[in-house]
Short mmCIF file of C-alpha atoms and ligand atoms in Angstrom, two decimals:
data_model
loop_
_atom_site.label_atom_id
_atom_site.label_comp_id
_atom_site.label_asym_id
_atom_site.label_seq_id
_atom_site.Cartn_x
_atom_site.Cartn_y
_atom_site.Cartn_z
CA MET A 1 -10.99 1.22 -3.16
CA LEU A 2 -9.96 3.37 -0.46
CA VAL A 3 -6.99 5.66 -1.37
CA GLY A 4 -7.53 8.83 0.68
CA GLY A 5 -5.27 8.55 3.66
CA GLN A 6 -2.59 10.80 4.71
CA GLY A 7 0.12 8.01 4.82
CA SER A 8 1.79 9.67 7.85
CA ARG A 9 4.07 6.69 8.60
CA LEU A 10 5.53 7.06 5.00
CA ARG A 11 6.69 10.52 5.49
CA PRO A 12 8.54 12.24 3.93
CA LEU A 13 7.61 10.34 0.80
CA THR A 14 3.99 11.03 1.20
CA MET A 15 4.68 14.68 1.34
CA SER A 16 4.95 14.72 -2.40
CA ALA A 17 2.58 12.01 -3.38
CA PRO A 18 -0.24 10.14 -1.55
CA LYS A 19 0.82 6.69 -0.47
CA PRO A 20 -1.26 4.72 -2.99
CA MET A 21 0.49 6.59 -5.87
CA LEU A 22 4.03 5.99 -4.69
CA PRO A 23 5.70 3.77 -7.24
CA VAL A 24 6.44 0.14 -6.05
CA ALA A 25 8.26 -1.91 -8.73
CA GLY A 26 7.83 1.04 -11.17
CA VAL A 27 4.04 1.67 -10.93
CA PRO A 28 1.79 3.05 -8.13
CA VAL A 29 0.51 0.65 -5.43
CA THR A 30 -2.84 1.26 -6.77
CA ALA A 31 -1.99 0.15 -10.21
CA HIS A 32 -0.94 -3.39 -8.85
CA MET A 33 -4.15 -3.42 -6.83
CA LEU A 34 -6.26 -2.48 -9.76
CA ALA A 35 -4.51 -5.18 -11.93
CA ARG A 36 -5.40 -7.94 -9.42
CA ALA A 37 -8.93 -6.74 -9.23
CA ARG A 38 -9.26 -6.83 -13.02
CA ASP A 39 -7.54 -10.13 -13.13
CA ALA A 40 -10.16 -11.39 -10.74
CA GLY A 41 -12.93 -10.45 -13.12
CA ILE A 42 -13.78 -7.09 -11.51
CA THR A 43 -14.79 -4.59 -14.30
CA ARG A 44 -15.59 -1.37 -12.56
CA VAL A 45 -13.85 0.36 -9.51
CA VAL A 46 -14.72 3.55 -7.60
CA LEU A 47 -11.74 5.21 -6.06
CA ALA A 48 -12.57 7.03 -2.82
CA THR A 49 -9.94 9.83 -2.72
CA SER A 50 -9.27 12.66 -0.25
CA TYR A 51 -5.60 13.63 0.40
CA ARG A 52 -4.10 14.75 -3.02
CA ALA A 53 -7.21 13.57 -4.84
CA GLU A 54 -6.24 15.06 -8.24
CA VAL A 55 -3.10 13.01 -8.85
CA PHE A 56 -5.20 9.73 -9.14
CA GLU A 57 -7.45 10.88 -11.97
CA ASP A 58 -4.43 12.29 -13.76
CA TYR A 59 -2.78 9.02 -13.81
CA PHE A 60 -5.59 6.48 -14.15
CA GLY A 61 -8.13 8.63 -16.16
CA ASP A 62 -11.17 6.72 -17.06
CA GLY A 63 -9.43 3.27 -16.51
CA SER A 64 -9.59 2.24 -19.97
CA ALA A 65 -5.78 1.93 -20.28
CA HIS A 66 -5.91 -0.48 -17.21
CA GLY A 67 -8.72 -2.55 -18.49
CA LEU A 68 -11.31 -1.17 -16.07
CA GLU A 69 -14.10 1.40 -15.77
CA LEU A 70 -12.83 3.85 -13.02
CA GLU A 71 -14.81 6.54 -11.20
CA TYR A 72 -13.67 8.86 -8.48
CA VAL A 73 -15.54 10.27 -5.43
CA THR A 74 -13.47 12.91 -3.52
CA GLU A 75 -14.06 13.87 0.22
CA THR A 76 -13.50 17.52 0.96
CA GLU A 77 -12.84 16.52 4.49
CA PRO A 78 -11.37 12.99 5.10
CA LEU A 79 -14.29 10.78 6.24
CA GLY A 80 -12.25 7.81 7.50
CA THR A 81 -12.41 4.39 6.16
CA GLY A 82 -16.21 3.80 6.79
CA GLY A 83 -17.27 7.37 5.99
CA ALA A 84 -15.28 7.01 2.50
CA ILE A 85 -17.09 3.77 1.85
CA ARG A 86 -20.70 5.37 2.71
CA ASN A 87 -19.60 8.39 0.50
CA VAL A 88 -19.31 6.35 -2.62
CA ALA A 89 -22.69 4.69 -2.22
CA PRO A 90 -24.50 6.81 -4.83
CA LYS A 91 -21.76 5.56 -7.50
CA LEU A 92 -22.42 1.84 -6.73
CA ARG A 93 -24.55 -0.24 -9.05
CA GLY A 94 -26.53 -3.27 -8.32
CA GLY A 95 -29.21 -4.40 -5.88
CA PRO A 96 -29.33 -4.32 -2.00
CA ASP A 97 -28.07 -7.82 -1.80
CA ASP A 98 -25.22 -7.67 -4.18
CA PRO A 99 -21.63 -8.05 -3.19
CA ILE A 100 -19.38 -5.04 -3.07
CA VAL A 101 -15.69 -5.57 -2.76
CA ILE A 102 -13.67 -3.02 -0.78
CA PHE A 103 -9.89 -2.64 -0.89
CA ASN A 104 -7.54 -0.71 1.27
CA GLY A 105 -5.25 1.03 -1.37
CA ASP A 106 -1.95 0.24 0.34
CA ILE A 107 -1.89 -3.55 0.46
CA LEU A 108 0.02 -5.98 -1.61
CA SER A 109 -1.68 -9.26 -1.51
CA GLY A 110 -1.92 -12.60 -3.17
CA LEU A 111 -5.58 -12.99 -1.93
CA ASP A 112 -7.88 -15.10 -4.19
CA ILE A 113 -10.61 -12.20 -4.53
CA ALA A 114 -13.03 -14.46 -6.52
CA ALA A 115 -12.90 -16.99 -3.49
CA LEU A 116 -13.60 -14.42 -1.02
CA VAL A 117 -16.61 -13.28 -2.88
CA ARG A 118 -17.73 -16.81 -3.19
CA ARG A 119 -17.39 -17.47 0.48
CA HIS A 120 -19.31 -14.32 1.12
CA GLN A 121 -22.29 -15.50 -1.10
CA GLN A 122 -22.21 -19.08 0.30
CA THR A 123 -22.52 -17.86 3.89
CA GLY A 124 -25.01 -14.95 3.41
CA ALA A 125 -22.98 -12.84 5.65
CA ALA A 126 -23.54 -9.11 5.75
CA VAL A 127 -19.69 -8.54 5.58
CA THR A 128 -16.93 -10.91 4.82
CA LEU A 129 -13.32 -9.84 5.79
CA HIS A 130 -10.09 -11.19 4.40
CA LEU A 131 -8.05 -12.31 7.36
CA THR A 132 -4.23 -13.08 7.21
CA GLU A 133 -1.88 -14.43 9.74
CA VAL A 134 1.12 -12.45 10.92
CA GLY A 135 4.02 -13.15 13.37
CA ASP A 136 3.13 -10.04 15.62
CA PRO A 137 -0.53 -9.13 15.41
CA ARG A 138 -0.22 -6.38 17.92
CA ALA A 139 -0.18 -3.43 15.60
CA PHE A 140 -3.20 -4.66 13.50
CA GLY A 141 -6.99 -5.34 13.96
CA VAL A 142 -7.05 -8.67 15.55
CA VAL A 143 -10.16 -10.83 14.34
CA PRO A 144 -10.98 -13.98 16.29
CA THR A 145 -13.68 -16.31 14.74
CA ASP A 146 -15.49 -19.41 15.77
CA ALA A 147 -15.10 -22.76 14.05
CA ASP A 148 -17.48 -21.88 11.35
CA GLY A 149 -15.56 -18.69 10.55
CA ARG A 150 -17.98 -16.29 12.20
CA VAL A 151 -16.15 -13.28 13.53
CA THR A 152 -16.66 -13.12 17.35
CA GLN A 153 -14.53 -10.07 18.18
CA PHE A 154 -12.85 -7.14 16.58
CA LEU A 155 -9.91 -5.97 18.71
CA GLU A 156 -8.01 -2.97 17.07
CA LYS A 157 -4.37 -2.76 17.97
CA THR A 158 -4.56 -4.78 21.31
CA PRO A 159 -1.43 -5.65 23.45
CA ASP A 160 -2.47 -9.13 24.21
CA PRO A 161 -3.93 -10.70 21.01
CA PRO A 162 -5.92 -13.94 21.34
CA THR A 163 -5.03 -14.90 17.82
CA ASN A 164 -2.61 -14.02 15.04
CA ARG A 165 -5.29 -13.56 12.53
CA ILE A 166 -5.75 -9.97 11.60
CA ASN A 167 -7.86 -7.82 9.32
CA ALA A 168 -6.10 -7.71 5.97
CA GLY A 169 -7.89 -4.71 4.54
CA CYS A 170 -10.08 -6.38 1.97
CA TYR A 171 -13.87 -6.72 2.49
CA VAL A 172 -16.91 -7.77 0.74
CA PHE A 173 -20.06 -5.83 1.93
CA ARG A 174 -23.73 -6.60 1.09
CA ARG A 175 -24.71 -3.46 -0.74
CA SER A 176 -27.52 -2.59 1.80
CA VAL A 177 -24.89 -2.58 4.69
CA ILE A 178 -23.14 0.28 2.96
CA ASP A 179 -26.38 2.31 2.68
CA GLU A 180 -26.83 1.96 6.44
CA ILE A 181 -23.38 3.58 7.36
CA PRO A 182 -24.07 7.01 8.84
CA ALA A 183 -23.57 9.62 6.06
CA GLY A 184 -21.69 12.96 6.16
CA ARG A 185 -19.42 12.45 9.12
CA PRO A 186 -16.09 10.54 9.79
CA VAL A 187 -16.68 6.82 10.48
CA SER A 188 -14.19 4.09 10.94
CA VAL A 189 -15.08 0.61 9.84
CA GLU A 190 -12.55 -0.88 12.18
CA ARG A 191 -13.50 1.03 15.32
CA GLU A 192 -17.18 1.68 14.85
CA ILE A 193 -18.92 -0.18 12.09
CA PHE A 194 -17.44 -3.78 12.59
CA PRO A 195 -17.71 -3.69 16.49
CA GLY A 196 -21.36 -2.42 16.05
CA MET A 197 -22.32 -5.09 13.69
CA LEU A 198 -21.03 -7.69 16.16
CA ALA A 199 -22.86 -6.09 19.14
CA ALA A 200 -25.95 -6.17 17.06
CA GLY A 201 -25.52 -9.93 16.29
CA THR A 202 -25.09 -9.43 12.48
CA LEU A 203 -23.33 -12.20 10.59
CA VAL A 204 -19.79 -11.20 9.89
CA VAL A 205 -17.48 -13.81 8.45
CA GLY A 206 -13.77 -14.07 8.19
CA TYR A 207 -11.94 -15.70 5.20
CA VAL A 208 -8.43 -16.75 5.90
CA ASP A 209 -5.95 -16.44 3.01
CA SER A 210 -2.27 -16.37 3.89
CA THR A 211 -0.64 -16.64 0.57
CA TYR A 212 1.19 -13.31 0.42
CA TRP A 213 0.17 -10.20 2.35
CA LEU A 214 1.91 -6.92 3.03
CA ASP A 215 0.78 -3.58 4.43
CA LEU A 216 2.95 -1.04 2.56
CA GLY A 217 2.33 1.57 5.28
CA THR A 218 5.96 1.86 6.62
CA PRO A 219 9.20 2.48 4.81
CA ASP A 220 10.66 -0.96 5.53
CA ALA A 221 7.48 -2.68 4.22
CA PHE A 222 7.43 -0.26 1.16
CA VAL A 223 10.92 -1.47 0.10
CA GLN A 224 10.13 -4.97 0.94
CA GLY A 225 7.03 -4.90 -1.38
CA SER A 226 8.94 -3.40 -4.24
CA ARG A 227 11.66 -6.17 -3.86
CA ASP A 228 8.97 -8.87 -3.85
CA LEU A 229 7.34 -7.60 -6.87
CA VAL A 230 10.56 -7.15 -8.86
CA THR A 231 11.73 -10.76 -7.83
CA GLY A 232 8.35 -12.20 -8.50
CA ARG A 233 7.64 -13.40 -4.86
CA ILE A 234 4.25 -11.84 -5.42
CA GLY A 235 3.03 -11.72 -8.96
CA SER A 236 1.51 -8.58 -10.58
CA SER A 237 0.38 -8.11 -14.23
CA ALA A 238 1.17 -4.42 -13.65
CA LEU A 239 4.79 -5.12 -13.35
CA PRO A 240 6.45 -2.91 -16.09
CA GLY A 241 9.20 -5.40 -17.00
CA PRO A 242 10.17 -9.10 -16.63
CA VAL A 243 10.62 -10.53 -13.16
CA GLY A 244 14.45 -10.60 -12.18
CA ASP A 245 16.99 -9.52 -9.64
CA TRP A 246 16.51 -5.87 -10.58
CA LEU A 247 14.26 -3.67 -12.75
CA VAL A 248 15.44 -0.72 -14.77
CA LEU A 249 12.74 1.51 -16.17
CA PRO A 250 12.88 3.27 -19.53
CA ASP A 251 15.40 6.04 -20.07
CA ALA A 252 17.46 5.20 -17.00
CA THR A 253 21.20 5.12 -17.35
CA VAL A 254 23.20 2.53 -15.40
CA ALA A 255 26.93 2.49 -15.72
CA THR A 256 28.22 -0.84 -16.85
CA ASP A 257 30.20 -1.58 -13.76
CA ALA A 258 27.39 -0.62 -11.34
CA LYS A 259 25.98 -3.43 -9.30
CA LEU A 260 22.15 -3.84 -9.13
CA GLY A 261 20.58 -6.63 -7.09
CA GLY A 262 18.20 -7.63 -4.37
CA GLY A 263 15.09 -6.79 -6.29
CA SER A 264 16.07 -3.03 -6.74
CA VAL A 265 14.29 -0.77 -9.08
CA VAL A 266 15.80 2.08 -11.08
CA GLY A 267 13.18 4.76 -12.01
CA VAL A 268 12.52 6.46 -15.45
CA GLY A 269 15.34 8.82 -16.34
CA ALA A 270 17.35 7.91 -13.13
CA VAL A 271 21.27 7.60 -13.35
CA VAL A 272 23.40 5.17 -11.55
CA GLY A 273 27.11 6.02 -11.75
CA ASP A 274 30.22 4.05 -12.12
CA GLY A 275 31.04 1.59 -9.59
CA ALA A 276 27.81 2.22 -7.50
CA THR A 277 25.89 -0.53 -5.76
CA ILE A 278 22.07 -0.67 -5.51
CA ASP A 279 20.94 -3.49 -3.30
CA GLY A 280 17.22 -4.08 -2.37
CA SER A 281 16.40 -0.37 -2.85
CA VAL A 282 13.86 1.75 -4.72
CA ILE A 283 15.18 4.69 -6.86
CA PHE A 284 12.52 6.90 -8.00
CA ASP A 285 12.30 8.62 -11.38
CA GLY A 286 14.96 11.06 -12.25
CA ALA A 287 17.29 10.44 -9.15
CA VAL A 288 21.04 10.44 -9.49
CA ILE A 289 23.26 8.06 -7.70
CA GLY A 290 26.88 9.13 -7.91
CA GLU A 291 30.07 7.09 -8.48
CA GLY A 292 30.89 4.45 -5.94
CA ALA A 293 27.76 5.23 -3.84
CA VAL A 294 26.34 2.27 -1.97
CA VAL A 295 22.49 2.23 -1.50
CA ARG A 296 21.00 -0.61 0.41
CA ALA A 297 17.41 -1.12 1.64
CA SER A 298 16.68 2.50 0.98
CA VAL A 299 14.30 4.70 -1.05
CA VAL A 300 15.63 7.56 -2.95
CA GLY A 301 12.97 10.06 -3.89
CA ALA A 302 12.28 11.59 -7.32
CA GLY A 303 15.20 13.80 -8.61
CA ALA A 304 17.22 13.35 -5.47
CA VAL A 305 20.95 13.61 -6.04
CA ILE A 306 23.17 11.08 -4.08
CA GLY A 307 26.78 12.02 -4.20
CA ALA A 308 29.90 10.06 -5.07
CA GLY A 309 30.89 7.63 -2.30
CA VAL A 310 27.69 8.14 -0.12
CA ALA A 311 26.42 5.18 1.80
CA LEU A 312 22.73 4.66 2.60
CA ASP A 313 21.45 1.75 4.47
CA GLY A 314 17.65 1.66 5.56
CA VAL A 315 17.30 5.36 4.69
CA VAL A 316 14.42 7.35 3.16
CA VAL A 317 15.56 10.40 1.07
CA GLY A 318 12.67 12.78 0.02
CA ASP A 319 12.16 14.04 -3.54
CA GLY A 320 14.78 16.47 -4.69
CA ALA A 321 17.01 16.21 -1.76
CA ARG A 322 20.75 16.38 -2.17
CA ILE A 323 23.23 14.40 -0.17
CA ASP A 324 26.74 15.57 -1.01
CA PRO A 325 29.78 13.21 -1.34
CA ASP A 326 31.13 11.22 1.56
CA ASN A 327 28.19 11.08 3.80
CA GLU A 328 26.97 7.79 5.55
CA LEU A 329 23.39 7.45 6.67
CA ARG A 330 21.93 4.53 8.47
CA ALA A 331 18.70 2.80 9.28
CA GLY A 332 15.80 5.16 10.38
CA ALA A 333 17.39 8.35 8.76
CA ARG A 334 14.82 10.47 6.92
CA VAL A 335 16.07 13.17 4.62
CA PHE A 336 13.20 15.71 3.88
CA PRO A 337 12.35 16.90 0.30
CA GLY A 338 14.65 19.34 -0.96
CA ALA A 339 17.01 19.17 1.97
CA VAL A 340 20.82 19.52 1.33
CA LEU A 341 23.44 17.67 3.30
CA GLY A 342 26.74 19.17 2.83
CA ALA A 343 29.90 16.87 1.95
CA GLY A 344 31.18 14.63 4.62
CA ALA A 345 28.52 15.94 7.28
CA ILE A 346 27.50 12.62 8.59
CA ARG A 347 29.85 9.63 9.08
CA PHE A 348 30.01 6.71 11.45
CA SER A 349 33.45 4.99 10.60
CA SER A 350 36.33 6.59 12.38
CA ASP A 351 38.73 5.08 9.86
CA ARG A 352 37.35 6.98 6.76
CA GLY A 353 38.96 10.18 5.42
P1 GTP B 1 -1.03 6.34 8.05
O1 GTP B 1 -1.35 7.75 8.33
O2 GTP B 1 0.39 6.12 7.97
O3 GTP B 1 -1.61 5.29 9.07
O4 GTP B 1 -1.76 5.99 6.67
P2 GTP B 1 -3.17 6.11 6.08
O5 GTP B 1 -3.49 7.47 6.27
O6 GTP B 1 -3.19 5.52 4.67
O7 GTP B 1 -4.12 5.23 6.98
P3 GTP B 1 -4.47 3.59 6.88
O8 GTP B 1 -3.21 2.82 6.50
O9 GTP B 1 -5.03 3.23 8.25
O10 GTP B 1 -5.52 3.55 5.90
C1 GTP B 1 -6.00 2.34 5.32
C2 GTP B 1 -6.55 2.62 3.92
O11 GTP B 1 -7.68 3.51 3.93
C3 GTP B 1 -5.60 3.30 2.99
O12 GTP B 1 -5.73 2.77 1.75
C4 GTP B 1 -5.92 4.78 3.13
O13 GTP B 1 -5.54 5.38 1.86
C5 GTP B 1 -7.47 4.75 3.34
N1 GTP B 1 -7.98 5.86 4.07
C6 GTP B 1 -7.67 6.10 5.31
N2 GTP B 1 -8.50 7.25 5.75
C7 GTP B 1 -9.20 7.56 4.65
C8 GTP B 1 -10.10 8.61 4.57
O14 GTP B 1 -10.43 9.44 5.42
N3 GTP B 1 -10.63 8.69 3.31
C9 GTP B 1 -10.42 7.83 2.27
N4 GTP B 1 -11.14 7.88 0.96
N5 GTP B 1 -9.49 6.80 2.47
C10 GTP B 1 -8.87 6.69 3.74
#
């Protein structure tokens, strides 16, 4: 599982924690992924870490609490997706023809992993890719196939995509293919390995599964993924509570007249004050939401303090930031960790105050 990226699109949240460790619906993205792998019968996972590597082992340990055997391989310099896969080769077990499943660590997906592996074994492909269909494929790796599912092209972020089927970030590699990736230098599977295999005539197969798929790489997608887990649109055995309209984690305090909904999650030890509204939002551990504040479609970082009457809509507030009363922030606003916004500094409606 690849968990070493910088997560630049999710700044400022990824300034304090690596993207795969950010809590969605109460536990790290990676915990949901690992639960799906375990539920599909996978027993051993190697985490390829780089950025903020230490936090993974601190949280997951040897994996026994998660029903898995976990190992870690850390890159001192990030090696990219292909380099990271090559770098874990010494930790892989099994023979040269055995299937190895590779996961990007920032995807929420309903993929039938066992079916992907079966397809790989039936076709005898060198690599089998999970493909999913999206409305606008331009920001993704577009992967056309022939009628038999053989991949014919690999077009990374193309302006004029010939199909809406994209690389969904989960692959099965024949073990020997991993050993052939160049070692000791950055390599991209998307830009170098897959196109190189196609040019050499190697059999690469696409497996379409469009059940549920979300790349949690952007703030909007991150909030959406958390909501979908809380409301049960995508199932996860790692969800730390019952499916419902909201999820409140242990030791959180929510005032009786506060309104929670839209698949919101309130983190461990967080406080939601009288008359506050939390709608479709992610409140990290220890954050404080003041009286009458309205938080919609937003992420409030760990220990951040949102003052009374503040309105947030489509906003990301970094860990430990403070937004004093009577501010109004709208879609796209990013408050950096530890920043302080004084009372009434930003408002939009002329009729207030
Ligand atoms: P952005 O900077 O926002 O694009 O995010 P990112 O750095 O995570 O990159 P991207 O989403 O393209 O990465 C896809 C997956 O590969 C994620 O799970 C990353 O954690 C992982 N990844 C990306 N680069 C590396 C790397 O150099 N080493 C390792 N071990 N994993 C990586």
